[in-house]
Amino acid sequence: MSVQTMLSALTAQMSREGIRRLLVLSGEPDWCHEQAQHLRDMLPGDWLRVSPVASTEPCCTPQALQTLLGREFHHAIFDALTGFDAAAFAALSGTLRAGSWLVLLTPPLARWPACPDADSLRWSDCSQPIPTPHFIHRLRRIIESDEQTLCWQQHQPFLRSAFSETSRVALRNR
């Protein structure tokens, strides 16, 4: 099954079930941006992009995200390649309609904890970005262990997780 066919089917299933899902794209910046653009081209929606750098519309910085609260979007991309603003990420997740993907762009997962986090300038007393390894290690463990999250890493095949069957079982048991 092609990636497009699989994601289209999963998106339709998510709409029926009234849920949203996280899709992590982990790798070098060019690869992550390229895959995110393929997703935008593949799946219809307004695709809000939250990034420290303005790009394709609609787009805003993590700091400006609070101006969008109360609005709803169908799919979003959160660029955490140079820094992860946890509050902005949480706020963005609350703007998504059922059936939406929240696409998180990250550095390669193995290297991410050692990467300087530009968001650290917002809350630390340092003049340069610092790595936040404890937080990123915890976040990475959550991402890797969550059966409801799809994680696509550069140089690895894109595999569908078993969450579609899991969610059907969970819904039957309610």
PDB file of C-alpha atoms in Angstrom:
ATOM      1  CA  MET A   1       0.000   0.000   0.000  1.00  0.00           C
ATOM      2  CA  SER A   2       1.382   3.429  -0.913  1.00  0.00           C
ATOM      3  CA  VAL A   3       1.964   6.105   1.721  1.00  0.00           C
ATOM      4  CA  GLN A   4      -0.701   8.269   0.083  1.00  0.00           C
ATOM      5  CA  THR A   5      -3.300   5.497   0.086  1.00  0.00           C
ATOM      6  CA  MET A   6      -2.504   4.564   3.690  1.00  0.00           C
ATOM      7  CA  LEU A   7      -2.627   8.144   4.996  1.00  0.00           C
ATOM      8  CA  SER A   8      -5.820   8.912   3.075  1.00  0.00           C
ATOM      9  CA  ALA A   9      -7.468   5.817   4.554  1.00  0.00           C
ATOM     10  CA  LEU A  10      -6.230   6.650   8.073  1.00  0.00           C
ATOM     11  CA  THR A  11      -7.440  10.241   7.730  1.00  0.00           C
ATOM     12  CA  ALA A  12     -10.905   9.044   6.712  1.00  0.00           C
ATOM     13  CA  GLN A  13     -10.927   6.611   9.654  1.00  0.00           C
ATOM     14  CA  MET A  14      -9.868   9.390  12.041  1.00  0.00           C
ATOM     15  CA  SER A  15     -12.733  11.580  10.788  1.00  0.00           C
ATOM     16  CA  ARG A  16     -15.235   8.776  11.363  1.00  0.00           C
ATOM     17  CA  GLU A  17     -13.882   8.150  14.865  1.00  0.00           C
ATOM     18  CA  GLY A  18     -13.692  11.869  15.709  1.00  0.00           C
ATOM     19  CA  ILE A  19     -10.000  11.807  16.623  1.00  0.00           C
ATOM     20  CA  ARG A  20      -6.751  13.583  15.751  1.00  0.00           C
ATOM     21  CA  ARG A  21      -3.318  11.996  15.489  1.00  0.00           C
ATOM     22  CA  LEU A  22       0.332  12.952  15.767  1.00  0.00           C
ATOM     23  CA  LEU A  23       2.700  12.225  12.873  1.00  0.00           C
ATOM     24  CA  VAL A  24       6.378  12.841  13.641  1.00  0.00           C
ATOM     25  CA  LEU A  25       8.760  13.535  10.764  1.00  0.00           C
ATOM     26  CA  SER A  26      12.278  13.110  12.116  1.00  0.00           C
ATOM     27  CA  GLY A  27      15.390  13.877  10.100  1.00  0.00           C
ATOM     28  CA  GLU A  28      17.412  16.586   8.445  1.00  0.00           C
ATOM     29  CA  PRO A  29      15.544  19.872   7.885  1.00  0.00           C
ATOM     30  CA  ASP A  30      15.344  19.614   4.078  1.00  0.00           C
ATOM     31  CA  TRP A  31      13.940  16.083   4.264  1.00  0.00           C
ATOM     32  CA  CYS A  32      11.388  17.011   6.944  1.00  0.00           C
ATOM     33  CA  HIS A  33      10.181  20.059   5.005  1.00  0.00           C
ATOM     34  CA  GLU A  34       9.953  18.026   1.793  1.00  0.00           C
ATOM     35  CA  GLN A  35       7.854  15.312   3.460  1.00  0.00           C
ATOM     36  CA  ALA A  36       5.618  17.919   5.088  1.00  0.00           C
ATOM     37  CA  GLN A  37       5.031  19.513   1.677  1.00  0.00           C
ATOM     38  CA  HIS A  38       4.131  16.096   0.220  1.00  0.00           C
ATOM     39  CA  LEU A  39       1.581  15.659   3.017  1.00  0.00           C
ATOM     40  CA  ARG A  40       0.112  19.107   2.287  1.00  0.00           C
ATOM     41  CA  ASP A  41      -0.193  18.193  -1.385  1.00  0.00           C
ATOM     42  CA  MET A  42      -1.662  14.784  -0.592  1.00  0.00           C
ATOM     43  CA  LEU A  43      -4.276  15.552   2.048  1.00  0.00           C
ATOM     44  CA  PRO A  44      -6.815  18.368   1.667  1.00  0.00           C
ATOM     45  CA  GLY A  45      -6.964  20.906   4.471  1.00  0.00           C
ATOM     46  CA  ASP A  46      -5.858  24.381   5.450  1.00  0.00           C
ATOM     47  CA  TRP A  47      -2.557  23.154   6.965  1.00  0.00           C
ATOM     48  CA  LEU A  48      -1.579  25.791   9.511  1.00  0.00           C
ATOM     49  CA  ARG A  49       2.203  25.908   9.850  1.00  0.00           C
ATOM     50  CA  VAL A  50       3.759  26.964  13.171  1.00  0.00           C
ATOM     51  CA  SER A  51       7.391  27.813  12.654  1.00  0.00           C
ATOM     52  CA  PRO A  52       9.955  30.341  13.859  1.00  0.00           C
ATOM     53  CA  VAL A  53      10.422  31.253  10.185  1.00  0.00           C
ATOM     54  CA  ALA A  54       7.482  32.556   8.124  1.00  0.00           C
ATOM     55  CA  SER A  55       6.781  30.360   5.115  1.00  0.00           C
ATOM     56  CA  THR A  56       3.773  29.168   3.157  1.00  0.00           C
ATOM     57  CA  GLU A  57       0.420  30.516   4.344  1.00  0.00           C
ATOM     58  CA  PRO A  58      -1.265  30.038   6.712  1.00  0.00           C
ATOM     59  CA  CYS A  59       1.707  30.357   9.053  1.00  0.00           C
ATOM     60  CA  CYS A  60       2.535  31.864  12.431  1.00  0.00           C
ATOM     61  CA  THR A  61       5.332  31.786  14.956  1.00  0.00           C
ATOM     62  CA  PRO A  62       4.924  29.817  18.188  1.00  0.00           C
ATOM     63  CA  GLN A  63       4.701  33.125  20.075  1.00  0.00           C
ATOM     64  CA  ALA A  64       1.834  34.343  17.854  1.00  0.00           C
ATOM     65  CA  LEU A  65      -0.182  31.137  18.146  1.00  0.00           C
ATOM     66  CA  GLN A  66      -2.340  32.502  20.977  1.00  0.00           C
ATOM     67  CA  THR A  67      -3.880  34.900  18.435  1.00  0.00           C
ATOM     68  CA  LEU A  68      -5.389  31.859  16.702  1.00  0.00           C
ATOM     69  CA  LEU A  69      -6.997  30.266  19.744  1.00  0.00           C
ATOM     70  CA  GLY A  70     -10.701  29.783  19.182  1.00  0.00           C
ATOM     71  CA  ARG A  71     -10.169  28.972  15.510  1.00  0.00           C
ATOM     72  CA  GLU A  72     -10.102  25.473  14.074  1.00  0.00           C
ATOM     73  CA  PHE A  73      -7.817  24.044  11.437  1.00  0.00           C
ATOM     74  CA  HIS A  74      -7.751  20.866   9.405  1.00  0.00           C
ATOM     75  CA  HIS A  75      -4.158  19.624   9.795  1.00  0.00           C
ATOM     76  CA  ALA A  76      -1.149  21.513  11.117  1.00  0.00           C
ATOM     77  CA  ILE A  77       2.628  21.396  10.987  1.00  0.00           C
ATOM     78  CA  PHE A  78       4.727  22.268  14.042  1.00  0.00           C
ATOM     79  CA  ASP A  79       8.369  22.955  13.211  1.00  0.00           C
ATOM     80  CA  ALA A  80      10.548  21.892  16.161  1.00  0.00           C
ATOM     81  CA  LEU A  81      13.727  21.516  14.120  1.00  0.00           C
ATOM     82  CA  THR A  82      15.493  24.343  15.956  1.00  0.00           C
ATOM     83  CA  GLY A  83      13.437  24.511  19.148  1.00  0.00           C
ATOM     84  CA  PHE A  84      10.378  23.049  20.859  1.00  0.00           C
ATOM     85  CA  ASP A  85       7.910  25.394  22.558  1.00  0.00           C
ATOM     86  CA  ALA A  86       5.801  22.925  24.544  1.00  0.00           C
ATOM     87  CA  ALA A  87       3.082  25.481  25.375  1.00  0.00           C
ATOM     88  CA  ALA A  88       2.665  26.440  21.714  1.00  0.00           C
ATOM     89  CA  PHE A  89       2.554  22.755  20.723  1.00  0.00           C
ATOM     90  CA  ALA A  90      -0.195  22.094  23.268  1.00  0.00           C
ATOM     91  CA  ALA A  91      -2.147  25.155  22.121  1.00  0.00           C
ATOM     92  CA  LEU A  92      -1.845  24.082  18.485  1.00  0.00           C
ATOM     93  CA  SER A  93      -3.195  20.627  19.265  1.00  0.00           C
ATOM     94  CA  GLY A  94      -6.334  22.288  20.641  1.00  0.00           C
ATOM     95  CA  THR A  95      -7.038  24.068  17.340  1.00  0.00           C
ATOM     96  CA  LEU A  96      -7.358  20.896  15.256  1.00  0.00           C
ATOM     97  CA  ARG A  97     -10.638  19.486  13.981  1.00  0.00           C
ATOM     98  CA  ALA A  98     -11.434  15.801  14.239  1.00  0.00           C
ATOM     99  CA  GLY A  99      -9.752  13.869  11.459  1.00  0.00           C
ATOM    100  CA  SER A 100      -6.677  16.111  11.500  1.00  0.00           C
ATOM    101  CA  TRP A 101      -2.989  15.326  11.577  1.00  0.00           C
ATOM    102  CA  LEU A 102      -0.619  17.262  13.794  1.00  0.00           C
ATOM    103  CA  VAL A 103       2.730  16.895  12.019  1.00  0.00           C
ATOM    104  CA  LEU A 104       5.757  17.469  14.238  1.00  0.00           C
ATOM    105  CA  LEU A 105       9.075  18.154  12.477  1.00  0.00           C
ATOM    106  CA  THR A 106      12.066  17.145  14.611  1.00  0.00           C
ATOM    107  CA  PRO A 107      15.802  16.655  14.209  1.00  0.00           C
ATOM    108  CA  PRO A 108      16.854  12.997  13.957  1.00  0.00           C
ATOM    109  CA  LEU A 109      15.472  11.410  17.138  1.00  0.00           C
ATOM    110  CA  ALA A 110      18.823   9.937  18.151  1.00  0.00           C
ATOM    111  CA  ARG A 111      20.521  13.367  17.973  1.00  0.00           C
ATOM    112  CA  TRP A 112      17.628  15.563  19.149  1.00  0.00           C
ATOM    113  CA  PRO A 113      18.489  15.582  22.892  1.00  0.00           C
ATOM    114  CA  ALA A 114      21.936  17.064  22.117  1.00  0.00           C
ATOM    115  CA  CYS A 115      20.634  19.768  19.764  1.00  0.00           C
ATOM    116  CA  PRO A 116      20.550  23.350  21.052  1.00  0.00           C
ATOM    117  CA  ASP A 117      16.922  24.390  21.577  1.00  0.00           C
ATOM    118  CA  ALA A 118      16.225  27.944  20.367  1.00  0.00           C
ATOM    119  CA  ASP A 119      13.138  28.056  22.602  1.00  0.00           C
ATOM    120  CA  SER A 120      15.456  27.877  25.627  1.00  0.00           C
ATOM    121  CA  LEU A 121      16.263  31.558  25.008  1.00  0.00           C
ATOM    122  CA  ARG A 122      12.696  32.350  26.087  1.00  0.00           C
ATOM    123  CA  TRP A 123      13.036  30.847  29.559  1.00  0.00           C
ATOM    124  CA  SER A 124      16.752  30.448  30.377  1.00  0.00           C
ATOM    125  CA  ASP A 125      19.268  33.051  31.442  1.00  0.00           C
ATOM    126  CA  CYS A 126      21.695  31.929  28.735  1.00  0.00           C
ATOM    127  CA  SER A 127      22.642  34.144  25.813  1.00  0.00           C
ATOM    128  CA  GLN A 128      22.857  31.165  23.422  1.00  0.00           C
ATOM    129  CA  PRO A 129      20.416  28.280  22.878  1.00  0.00           C
ATOM    130  CA  ILE A 130      21.108  25.307  25.114  1.00  0.00           C
ATOM    131  CA  PRO A 131      20.181  21.640  24.673  1.00  0.00           C
ATOM    132  CA  THR A 132      17.301  20.396  26.828  1.00  0.00           C
ATOM    133  CA  PRO A 133      18.206  16.699  26.987  1.00  0.00           C
ATOM    134  CA  HIS A 134      16.040  15.624  29.935  1.00  0.00           C
ATOM    135  CA  PHE A 135      12.863  17.073  28.419  1.00  0.00           C
ATOM    136  CA  ILE A 136      13.652  15.816  24.906  1.00  0.00           C
ATOM    137  CA  HIS A 137      14.571  12.314  26.154  1.00  0.00           C
ATOM    138  CA  ARG A 138      11.196  12.140  27.933  1.00  0.00           C
ATOM    139  CA  LEU A 139       9.316  13.460  24.908  1.00  0.00           C
ATOM    140  CA  ARG A 140      11.145  11.044  22.619  1.00  0.00           C
ATOM    141  CA  ARG A 141      10.259   8.087  24.870  1.00  0.00           C
ATOM    142  CA  ILE A 142       6.601   9.123  24.791  1.00  0.00           C
ATOM    143  CA  ILE A 143       6.634   9.471  20.996  1.00  0.00           C
ATOM    144  CA  GLU A 144       8.353   6.123  20.472  1.00  0.00           C
ATOM    145  CA  SER A 145       6.103   4.215  22.886  1.00  0.00           C
ATOM    146  CA  ASP A 146       2.744   5.721  21.900  1.00  0.00           C
ATOM    147  CA  GLU A 147       0.892   3.300  19.654  1.00  0.00           C
ATOM    148  CA  GLN A 148      -1.379   6.136  18.513  1.00  0.00           C
ATOM    149  CA  THR A 149       1.515   8.124  17.018  1.00  0.00           C
ATOM    150  CA  LEU A 150       3.070   7.589  13.611  1.00  0.00           C
ATOM    151  CA  CYS A 151       6.800   8.261  13.509  1.00  0.00           C
ATOM    152  CA  TRP A 152       8.583   8.496  10.144  1.00  0.00           C
ATOM    153  CA  GLN A 153      12.332   8.775  10.401  1.00  0.00           C
ATOM    154  CA  GLN A 154      14.611   9.709   7.530  1.00  0.00           C
ATOM    155  CA  HIS A 155      16.439   6.700   6.011  1.00  0.00           C
ATOM    156  CA  GLN A 156      13.815   4.336   7.421  1.00  0.00           C
ATOM    157  CA  PRO A 157      10.682   2.990   5.732  1.00  0.00           C
ATOM    158  CA  PHE A 158       7.377   4.586   6.605  1.00  0.00           C
ATOM    159  CA  LEU A 159       5.502   1.843   8.417  1.00  0.00           C
ATOM    160  CA  ARG A 160       1.898   1.943   9.460  1.00  0.00           C
ATOM    161  CA  SER A 161       1.538   1.268  13.141  1.00  0.00           C
ATOM    162  CA  ALA A 162      -1.086  -1.054  14.521  1.00  0.00           C
ATOM    163  CA  PHE A 163      -3.132   1.775  16.014  1.00  0.00           C
ATOM    164  CA  SER A 164      -6.033   1.432  13.605  1.00  0.00           C
ATOM    165  CA  GLU A 165      -6.871  -1.990  15.016  1.00  0.00           C
ATOM    166  CA  THR A 166      -6.180  -0.774  18.553  1.00  0.00           C
ATOM    167  CA  SER A 167      -8.589   2.130  18.195  1.00  0.00           C
ATOM    168  CA  ARG A 168     -11.326  -0.128  16.808  1.00  0.00           C
ATOM    169  CA  VAL A 169     -10.939  -2.454  19.809  1.00  0.00           C
ATOM    170  CA  ALA A 170     -10.967   0.510  22.209  1.00  0.00           C
ATOM    171  CA  LEU A 171     -14.140   1.865  20.604  1.00  0.00           C
ATOM    172  CA  ARG A 172     -15.881  -1.536  20.792  1.00  0.00           C
ATOM    173  CA  ASN A 173     -15.022  -1.809  24.511  1.00  0.00           C
ATOM    174  CA  ARG A 174     -16.556   1.566  25.482  1.00  0.00           C
TER     175      ARG A 174
END
